[in-house]
Amino acid sequence: MTKLSAFPITQKWPAAHPERLQLYSMPTPNGVKIPIMLEEIGLPYEAHKVDFAKDEQNSPAFLSLNPNNKIPAILDPDGPEGQPLALFESGAILLYLAEKSGKLIPHDAAGRYRVIQWVMFQIGGVGPMFGQLGFFVKFAGKDYEDKRPRDRYVAESRRLLGVIDAQLAQHTWIAGNDFTIADIAVFPWINGLLNFYEAEDLIGAEDFGNVRDALERFLARPSVRKGLKIPS
């Protein structure tokens, strides 16, 4: 009996390599954060696709791992004290993997908290606002005649991009001159806003040159090019 066999999720998504970290995800702005992180730190993992078209995120198996029915989630057979660890919420997973590997987060306390504040900035602002704007631009909300809700999210998204742009005017990456989990948290959402939601013209992306330059650097990283397609 493997360490992971006690977890119901492995009945629906069997682990071919139970000694590896198991990732349950889809290539969404939140979903790609974790494969990008895993590629960056070089930790072996096995990716499982949670198919939204089949409503698999609401299956009993997935809910046994994440009762909030959102991706991504992980199951690490080698968690703290060598025991399996089930974890959901992308921000929590990024912090866990950074601390597990000792990579992509500063070792000094002040630097660590500076990175964490930008991860929280994404979780509390960038993700919710960009996601709502995407609904009004690309999905059902685009058909609403009343454009005031859309314009509210446009204004807030522009404000957030302005905050990021000002930070990138002073630093190579979001939390400083080193690439960290803050960048892995934020840039998939910027990429989604501009390239998936196709809101580039609506938000006036040309006004945020530092953001665009940094996004280009982000997308050029081998870990990002691979992680954006996982699970396939």
PDB file of C-alpha atoms in Angstrom:
ATOM      1  CA  MET A   1       0.000   0.000   0.000  1.00  0.00           C
ATOM      2  CA  THR A   2       1.576   3.284  -1.114  1.00  0.00           C
ATOM      3  CA  LYS A   3       1.530   6.471   0.905  1.00  0.00           C
ATOM      4  CA  LEU A   4      -0.989   7.965  -1.503  1.00  0.00           C
ATOM      5  CA  SER A   5      -3.470   5.109  -1.801  1.00  0.00           C
ATOM      6  CA  ALA A   6      -5.362   6.289   1.278  1.00  0.00           C
ATOM      7  CA  PHE A   7      -6.375   9.470  -0.563  1.00  0.00           C
ATOM      8  CA  PRO A   8      -9.634   9.023  -2.545  1.00  0.00           C
ATOM      9  CA  ILE A   9      -8.441  11.321  -5.331  1.00  0.00           C
ATOM     10  CA  THR A  10      -5.930   8.670  -6.416  1.00  0.00           C
ATOM     11  CA  GLN A  11      -8.795   6.327  -7.269  1.00  0.00           C
ATOM     12  CA  LYS A  12     -10.016   8.689  -9.995  1.00  0.00           C
ATOM     13  CA  TRP A  13      -6.552   9.886 -10.997  1.00  0.00           C
ATOM     14  CA  PRO A  14      -4.212   6.946 -10.306  1.00  0.00           C
ATOM     15  CA  ALA A  15      -0.577   7.810  -9.643  1.00  0.00           C
ATOM     16  CA  ALA A  16       1.732   6.150 -12.147  1.00  0.00           C
ATOM     17  CA  HIS A  17       4.635   7.490 -10.064  1.00  0.00           C
ATOM     18  CA  PRO A  18       3.402   7.603  -6.448  1.00  0.00           C
ATOM     19  CA  GLU A  19       6.830   8.663  -5.226  1.00  0.00           C
ATOM     20  CA  ARG A  20       6.427  11.987  -7.071  1.00  0.00           C
ATOM     21  CA  LEU A  21       4.386  15.043  -6.165  1.00  0.00           C
ATOM     22  CA  GLN A  22       0.921  14.767  -7.723  1.00  0.00           C
ATOM     23  CA  LEU A  23      -0.521  17.872  -9.396  1.00  0.00           C
ATOM     24  CA  TYR A  24      -4.223  18.258 -10.203  1.00  0.00           C
ATOM     25  CA  SER A  25      -4.804  21.235 -12.444  1.00  0.00           C
ATOM     26  CA  MET A  26      -5.740  22.866 -15.736  1.00  0.00           C
ATOM     27  CA  PRO A  27      -3.778  25.465 -17.755  1.00  0.00           C
ATOM     28  CA  THR A  28      -5.590  28.522 -16.379  1.00  0.00           C
ATOM     29  CA  PRO A  29      -3.872  31.605 -14.888  1.00  0.00           C
ATOM     30  CA  ASN A  30      -4.017  30.005 -11.451  1.00  0.00           C
ATOM     31  CA  GLY A  31      -3.442  26.488 -12.697  1.00  0.00           C
ATOM     32  CA  VAL A  32      -0.176  27.131 -14.544  1.00  0.00           C
ATOM     33  CA  LYS A  33       1.522  28.703 -11.521  1.00  0.00           C
ATOM     34  CA  ILE A  34       2.341  25.339  -9.995  1.00  0.00           C
ATOM     35  CA  PRO A  35       3.804  23.529 -13.031  1.00  0.00           C
ATOM     36  CA  ILE A  36       5.895  26.646 -13.721  1.00  0.00           C
ATOM     37  CA  MET A  37       7.130  26.554 -10.121  1.00  0.00           C
ATOM     38  CA  LEU A  38       7.832  22.824 -10.276  1.00  0.00           C
ATOM     39  CA  GLU A  39       9.762  23.241 -13.519  1.00  0.00           C
ATOM     40  CA  GLU A  40      11.763  26.099 -11.986  1.00  0.00           C
ATOM     41  CA  ILE A  41      12.808  24.151  -8.895  1.00  0.00           C
ATOM     42  CA  GLY A  42      13.274  20.843 -10.712  1.00  0.00           C
ATOM     43  CA  LEU A  43      11.050  18.798  -8.412  1.00  0.00           C
ATOM     44  CA  PRO A  44       9.719  15.620 -10.075  1.00  0.00           C
ATOM     45  CA  TYR A  45       5.940  15.598 -10.386  1.00  0.00           C
ATOM     46  CA  GLU A  46       3.055  13.927 -12.129  1.00  0.00           C
ATOM     47  CA  ALA A  47       0.341  16.101 -13.650  1.00  0.00           C
ATOM     48  CA  HIS A  48      -3.333  15.147 -13.810  1.00  0.00           C
ATOM     49  CA  LYS A  49      -5.860  17.091 -15.857  1.00  0.00           C
ATOM     50  CA  VAL A  50      -9.009  18.142 -14.019  1.00  0.00           C
ATOM     51  CA  ASP A  51     -11.383  18.494 -16.952  1.00  0.00           C
ATOM     52  CA  PHE A  52     -13.777  21.407 -16.472  1.00  0.00           C
ATOM     53  CA  ALA A  53     -15.800  20.291 -19.500  1.00  0.00           C
ATOM     54  CA  LYS A  54     -16.613  17.099 -17.579  1.00  0.00           C
ATOM     55  CA  ASP A  55     -17.194  19.014 -14.321  1.00  0.00           C
ATOM     56  CA  GLU A  56     -14.432  16.966 -12.713  1.00  0.00           C
ATOM     57  CA  GLN A  57     -13.655  19.778 -10.275  1.00  0.00           C
ATOM     58  CA  ASN A  58     -16.969  18.954  -8.601  1.00  0.00           C
ATOM     59  CA  SER A  59     -16.409  15.221  -8.475  1.00  0.00           C
ATOM     60  CA  PRO A  60     -16.320  13.589  -5.023  1.00  0.00           C
ATOM     61  CA  ALA A  61     -12.737  12.517  -5.716  1.00  0.00           C
ATOM     62  CA  PHE A  62     -11.519  16.050  -6.338  1.00  0.00           C
ATOM     63  CA  LEU A  63     -13.589  17.525  -3.519  1.00  0.00           C
ATOM     64  CA  SER A  64     -11.907  15.072  -1.163  1.00  0.00           C
ATOM     65  CA  LEU A  65      -8.681  16.963  -1.836  1.00  0.00           C
ATOM     66  CA  ASN A  66     -10.074  20.476  -2.274  1.00  0.00           C
ATOM     67  CA  PRO A  67     -13.541  21.092  -0.811  1.00  0.00           C
ATOM     68  CA  ASN A  68     -13.506  24.496  -2.536  1.00  0.00           C
ATOM     69  CA  ASN A  69     -13.607  22.759  -5.959  1.00  0.00           C
ATOM     70  CA  LYS A  70     -10.874  24.944  -7.483  1.00  0.00           C
ATOM     71  CA  ILE A  71      -7.620  24.082  -9.192  1.00  0.00           C
ATOM     72  CA  PRO A  72      -4.737  23.715  -8.590  1.00  0.00           C
ATOM     73  CA  ALA A  73      -4.242  21.225  -5.801  1.00  0.00           C
ATOM     74  CA  ILE A  74      -1.336  18.951  -4.943  1.00  0.00           C
ATOM     75  CA  LEU A  75      -0.636  15.772  -3.068  1.00  0.00           C
ATOM     76  CA  ASP A  76       2.989  15.495  -1.953  1.00  0.00           C
ATOM     77  CA  PRO A  77       4.021  12.013  -0.768  1.00  0.00           C
ATOM     78  CA  ASP A  78       7.089  13.544   0.867  1.00  0.00           C
ATOM     79  CA  GLY A  79       5.548  16.308   2.938  1.00  0.00           C
ATOM     80  CA  PRO A  80       6.611  17.618   6.346  1.00  0.00           C
ATOM     81  CA  GLU A  81       8.215  14.930   8.521  1.00  0.00           C
ATOM     82  CA  GLY A  82       8.048  12.592   5.528  1.00  0.00           C
ATOM     83  CA  GLN A  83       4.268  12.315   5.635  1.00  0.00           C
ATOM     84  CA  PRO A  84       1.937  12.946   2.657  1.00  0.00           C
ATOM     85  CA  LEU A  85       0.564  16.464   2.418  1.00  0.00           C
ATOM     86  CA  ALA A  86      -2.597  17.478   0.535  1.00  0.00           C
ATOM     87  CA  LEU A  87      -2.730  21.175  -0.258  1.00  0.00           C
ATOM     88  CA  PHE A  88      -4.935  23.564  -2.238  1.00  0.00           C
ATOM     89  CA  GLU A  89      -4.865  27.317  -3.034  1.00  0.00           C
ATOM     90  CA  SER A  90      -2.136  28.322  -5.476  1.00  0.00           C
ATOM     91  CA  GLY A  91      -0.584  30.914  -3.168  1.00  0.00           C
ATOM     92  CA  ALA A  92      -0.240  28.413  -0.335  1.00  0.00           C
ATOM     93  CA  ILE A  93       1.241  25.848  -2.723  1.00  0.00           C
ATOM     94  CA  LEU A  94       3.791  28.348  -4.049  1.00  0.00           C
ATOM     95  CA  LEU A  95       4.900  29.186  -0.514  1.00  0.00           C
ATOM     96  CA  TYR A  96       5.079  25.505   0.416  1.00  0.00           C
ATOM     97  CA  LEU A  97       7.191  24.603  -2.617  1.00  0.00           C
ATOM     98  CA  ALA A  98       9.471  27.600  -2.115  1.00  0.00           C
ATOM     99  CA  GLU A  99      10.118  26.601   1.495  1.00  0.00           C
ATOM    100  CA  LYS A 100      10.423  22.905   0.624  1.00  0.00           C
ATOM    101  CA  SER A 101      13.037  23.588  -2.053  1.00  0.00           C
ATOM    102  CA  GLY A 102      14.690  26.669  -0.557  1.00  0.00           C
ATOM    103  CA  LYS A 103      14.299  28.373  -3.938  1.00  0.00           C
ATOM    104  CA  LEU A 104      12.549  31.435  -5.363  1.00  0.00           C
ATOM    105  CA  ILE A 105      12.065  33.087  -1.985  1.00  0.00           C
ATOM    106  CA  PRO A 106      14.688  35.032  -0.009  1.00  0.00           C
ATOM    107  CA  HIS A 107      16.219  33.390   3.031  1.00  0.00           C
ATOM    108  CA  ASP A 108      16.275  36.573   5.095  1.00  0.00           C
ATOM    109  CA  ALA A 109      13.051  37.438   6.919  1.00  0.00           C
ATOM    110  CA  ALA A 110      12.613  40.925   5.473  1.00  0.00           C
ATOM    111  CA  GLY A 111      13.120  39.741   1.891  1.00  0.00           C
ATOM    112  CA  ARG A 112      10.784  36.814   2.461  1.00  0.00           C
ATOM    113  CA  TYR A 113       7.968  39.061   3.629  1.00  0.00           C
ATOM    114  CA  ARG A 114       8.509  41.449   0.722  1.00  0.00           C
ATOM    115  CA  VAL A 115       7.918  38.551  -1.644  1.00  0.00           C
ATOM    116  CA  ILE A 116       4.909  37.311   0.316  1.00  0.00           C
ATOM    117  CA  GLN A 117       3.262  40.749   0.189  1.00  0.00           C
ATOM    118  CA  TRP A 118       3.280  40.646  -3.621  1.00  0.00           C
ATOM    119  CA  VAL A 119       1.890  37.107  -3.635  1.00  0.00           C
ATOM    120  CA  MET A 120      -0.943  38.393  -1.441  1.00  0.00           C
ATOM    121  CA  PHE A 121      -1.338  41.383  -3.775  1.00  0.00           C
ATOM    122  CA  GLN A 122      -2.039  38.934  -6.593  1.00  0.00           C
ATOM    123  CA  ILE A 123      -4.386  36.790  -4.559  1.00  0.00           C
ATOM    124  CA  GLY A 124      -6.416  39.698  -3.192  1.00  0.00           C
ATOM    125  CA  GLY A 125      -6.389  42.021  -6.182  1.00  0.00           C
ATOM    126  CA  VAL A 126      -4.943  40.906  -9.505  1.00  0.00           C
ATOM    127  CA  GLY A 127      -6.635  37.504  -9.692  1.00  0.00           C
ATOM    128  CA  PRO A 128     -10.161  38.552  -8.682  1.00  0.00           C
ATOM    129  CA  MET A 129     -10.160  41.764 -10.739  1.00  0.00           C
ATOM    130  CA  PHE A 130      -8.599  40.354 -13.895  1.00  0.00           C
ATOM    131  CA  GLY A 131     -10.862  37.318 -13.667  1.00  0.00           C
ATOM    132  CA  GLN A 132     -13.984  39.454 -13.428  1.00  0.00           C
ATOM    133  CA  LEU A 133     -12.847  41.586 -16.339  1.00  0.00           C
ATOM    134  CA  GLY A 134     -12.289  38.409 -18.355  1.00  0.00           C
ATOM    135  CA  PHE A 135     -15.893  37.398 -17.702  1.00  0.00           C
ATOM    136  CA  PHE A 136     -17.176  40.694 -19.095  1.00  0.00           C
ATOM    137  CA  VAL A 137     -14.830  40.670 -22.086  1.00  0.00           C
ATOM    138  CA  LYS A 138     -14.650  37.064 -23.264  1.00  0.00           C
ATOM    139  CA  PHE A 139     -17.460  35.098 -21.656  1.00  0.00           C
ATOM    140  CA  ALA A 140     -21.186  35.570 -20.995  1.00  0.00           C
ATOM    141  CA  GLY A 141     -20.770  39.036 -19.515  1.00  0.00           C
ATOM    142  CA  LYS A 142     -19.719  40.458 -22.869  1.00  0.00           C
ATOM    143  CA  ASP A 143     -23.360  40.299 -23.973  1.00  0.00           C
ATOM    144  CA  TYR A 144     -24.601  42.538 -21.164  1.00  0.00           C
ATOM    145  CA  GLU A 145     -25.879  45.819 -22.532  1.00  0.00           C
ATOM    146  CA  ASP A 146     -24.973  47.699 -19.369  1.00  0.00           C
ATOM    147  CA  LYS A 147     -21.203  48.238 -19.596  1.00  0.00           C
ATOM    148  CA  ARG A 148     -20.838  49.833 -16.176  1.00  0.00           C
ATOM    149  CA  PRO A 149     -19.777  46.577 -14.465  1.00  0.00           C
ATOM    150  CA  ARG A 150     -17.182  45.925 -17.180  1.00  0.00           C
ATOM    151  CA  ASP A 151     -15.865  49.472 -16.971  1.00  0.00           C
ATOM    152  CA  ARG A 152     -15.529  49.208 -13.202  1.00  0.00           C
ATOM    153  CA  TYR A 153     -13.231  46.204 -13.610  1.00  0.00           C
ATOM    154  CA  VAL A 154     -11.364  47.937 -16.435  1.00  0.00           C
ATOM    155  CA  ALA A 155     -10.609  50.872 -14.148  1.00  0.00           C
ATOM    156  CA  GLU A 156      -9.464  48.672 -11.280  1.00  0.00           C
ATOM    157  CA  SER A 157      -7.375  46.468 -13.578  1.00  0.00           C
ATOM    158  CA  ARG A 158      -5.660  49.554 -14.956  1.00  0.00           C
ATOM    159  CA  ARG A 159      -4.973  50.751 -11.419  1.00  0.00           C
ATOM    160  CA  LEU A 160      -3.402  47.408 -10.505  1.00  0.00           C
ATOM    161  CA  LEU A 161      -1.315  47.379 -13.669  1.00  0.00           C
ATOM    162  CA  GLY A 162      -0.148  50.860 -12.752  1.00  0.00           C
ATOM    163  CA  VAL A 163       1.050  49.613  -9.367  1.00  0.00           C
ATOM    164  CA  ILE A 164       2.961  46.768 -11.028  1.00  0.00           C
ATOM    165  CA  ASP A 165       4.359  49.037 -13.734  1.00  0.00           C
ATOM    166  CA  ALA A 166       5.724  51.480 -11.154  1.00  0.00           C
ATOM    167  CA  GLN A 167       7.361  48.624  -9.262  1.00  0.00           C
ATOM    168  CA  LEU A 168       8.940  47.279 -12.451  1.00  0.00           C
ATOM    169  CA  ALA A 169      10.297  50.736 -13.261  1.00  0.00           C
ATOM    170  CA  GLN A 170      12.576  50.280 -10.249  1.00  0.00           C
ATOM    171  CA  HIS A 171      13.250  46.532 -10.288  1.00  0.00           C
ATOM    172  CA  THR A 172      13.840  43.761 -12.805  1.00  0.00           C
ATOM    173  CA  TRP A 173      11.131  41.604 -11.247  1.00  0.00           C
ATOM    174  CA  ILE A 174       8.100  42.290  -9.101  1.00  0.00           C
ATOM    175  CA  ALA A 175       9.634  41.796  -5.654  1.00  0.00           C
ATOM    176  CA  GLY A 176      13.116  43.028  -6.568  1.00  0.00           C
ATOM    177  CA  ASN A 177      15.899  42.094  -8.945  1.00  0.00           C
ATOM    178  CA  ASP A 178      15.569  38.334  -8.412  1.00  0.00           C
ATOM    179  CA  PHE A 179      12.905  36.122  -9.976  1.00  0.00           C
ATOM    180  CA  THR A 180      10.634  34.781  -7.209  1.00  0.00           C
ATOM    181  CA  ILE A 181       7.277  33.188  -6.535  1.00  0.00           C
ATOM    182  CA  ALA A 182       5.797  36.695  -6.703  1.00  0.00           C
ATOM    183  CA  ASP A 183       6.445  36.684 -10.451  1.00  0.00           C
ATOM    184  CA  ILE A 184       5.011  33.185 -10.814  1.00  0.00           C
ATOM    185  CA  ALA A 185       1.890  34.406  -9.012  1.00  0.00           C
ATOM    186  CA  VAL A 186       1.364  37.617 -10.980  1.00  0.00           C
ATOM    187  CA  PHE A 187       2.531  37.156 -14.561  1.00  0.00           C
ATOM    188  CA  PRO A 188       0.232  34.259 -15.554  1.00  0.00           C
ATOM    189  CA  TRP A 189      -2.659  36.597 -14.770  1.00  0.00           C
ATOM    190  CA  ILE A 190      -1.187  39.431 -16.830  1.00  0.00           C
ATOM    191  CA  ASN A 191      -0.611  37.005 -19.678  1.00  0.00           C
ATOM    192  CA  GLY A 192      -4.186  35.759 -19.340  1.00  0.00           C
ATOM    193  CA  LEU A 193      -5.579  39.290 -19.319  1.00  0.00           C
ATOM    194  CA  LEU A 194      -3.747  40.349 -22.478  1.00  0.00           C
ATOM    195  CA  ASN A 195      -3.555  37.143 -24.492  1.00  0.00           C
ATOM    196  CA  PHE A 196      -6.419  34.886 -23.385  1.00  0.00           C
ATOM    197  CA  TYR A 197      -9.090  37.371 -22.351  1.00  0.00           C
ATOM    198  CA  GLU A 198      -7.948  39.608 -25.242  1.00  0.00           C
ATOM    199  CA  ALA A 199      -8.379  42.764 -23.177  1.00  0.00           C
ATOM    200  CA  GLU A 200      -5.176  44.410 -24.402  1.00  0.00           C
ATOM    201  CA  ASP A 201      -6.878  47.262 -26.247  1.00  0.00           C
ATOM    202  CA  LEU A 202      -9.658  47.703 -23.721  1.00  0.00           C
ATOM    203  CA  ILE A 203      -7.293  48.319 -20.821  1.00  0.00           C
ATOM    204  CA  GLY A 204      -4.785  50.324 -22.875  1.00  0.00           C
ATOM    205  CA  ALA A 205      -1.866  47.939 -22.393  1.00  0.00           C
ATOM    206  CA  GLU A 206       0.415  50.299 -24.297  1.00  0.00           C
ATOM    207  CA  ASP A 207       0.397  52.533 -21.225  1.00  0.00           C
ATOM    208  CA  PHE A 208       2.262  49.910 -19.186  1.00  0.00           C
ATOM    209  CA  GLY A 209       5.565  49.442 -20.978  1.00  0.00           C
ATOM    210  CA  ASN A 210       7.433  48.049 -17.986  1.00  0.00           C
ATOM    211  CA  VAL A 211       4.757  45.399 -17.503  1.00  0.00           C
ATOM    212  CA  ARG A 212       4.906  44.372 -21.144  1.00  0.00           C
ATOM    213  CA  ASP A 213       8.710  44.149 -21.117  1.00  0.00           C
ATOM    214  CA  ALA A 214       8.729  42.053 -17.958  1.00  0.00           C
ATOM    215  CA  LEU A 215       5.971  39.803 -19.310  1.00  0.00           C
ATOM    216  CA  GLU A 216       8.117  39.171 -22.382  1.00  0.00           C
ATOM    217  CA  ARG A 217      11.029  38.156 -20.152  1.00  0.00           C
ATOM    218  CA  PHE A 218       8.713  35.924 -18.140  1.00  0.00           C
ATOM    219  CA  LEU A 219       7.304  34.159 -21.193  1.00  0.00           C
ATOM    220  CA  ALA A 220      10.842  33.536 -22.503  1.00  0.00           C
ATOM    221  CA  ARG A 221      11.792  31.389 -19.512  1.00  0.00           C
ATOM    222  CA  PRO A 222      11.949  27.654 -20.390  1.00  0.00           C
ATOM    223  CA  SER A 223       9.984  26.745 -17.257  1.00  0.00           C
ATOM    224  CA  VAL A 224       7.190  29.109 -18.274  1.00  0.00           C
ATOM    225  CA  ARG A 225       7.033  27.919 -21.875  1.00  0.00           C
ATOM    226  CA  LYS A 226       6.630  24.371 -20.602  1.00  0.00           C
ATOM    227  CA  GLY A 227       4.433  25.103 -17.603  1.00  0.00           C
ATOM    228  CA  LEU A 228       1.861  27.058 -19.607  1.00  0.00           C
ATOM    229  CA  LYS A 229       0.934  23.814 -21.387  1.00  0.00           C
ATOM    230  CA  ILE A 230       0.626  21.562 -18.332  1.00  0.00           C
ATOM    231  CA  PRO A 231      -1.550  19.565 -18.013  1.00  0.00           C
ATOM    232  CA  SER A 232      -1.894  19.218 -21.766  1.00  0.00           C
TER     233      SER A 232
END
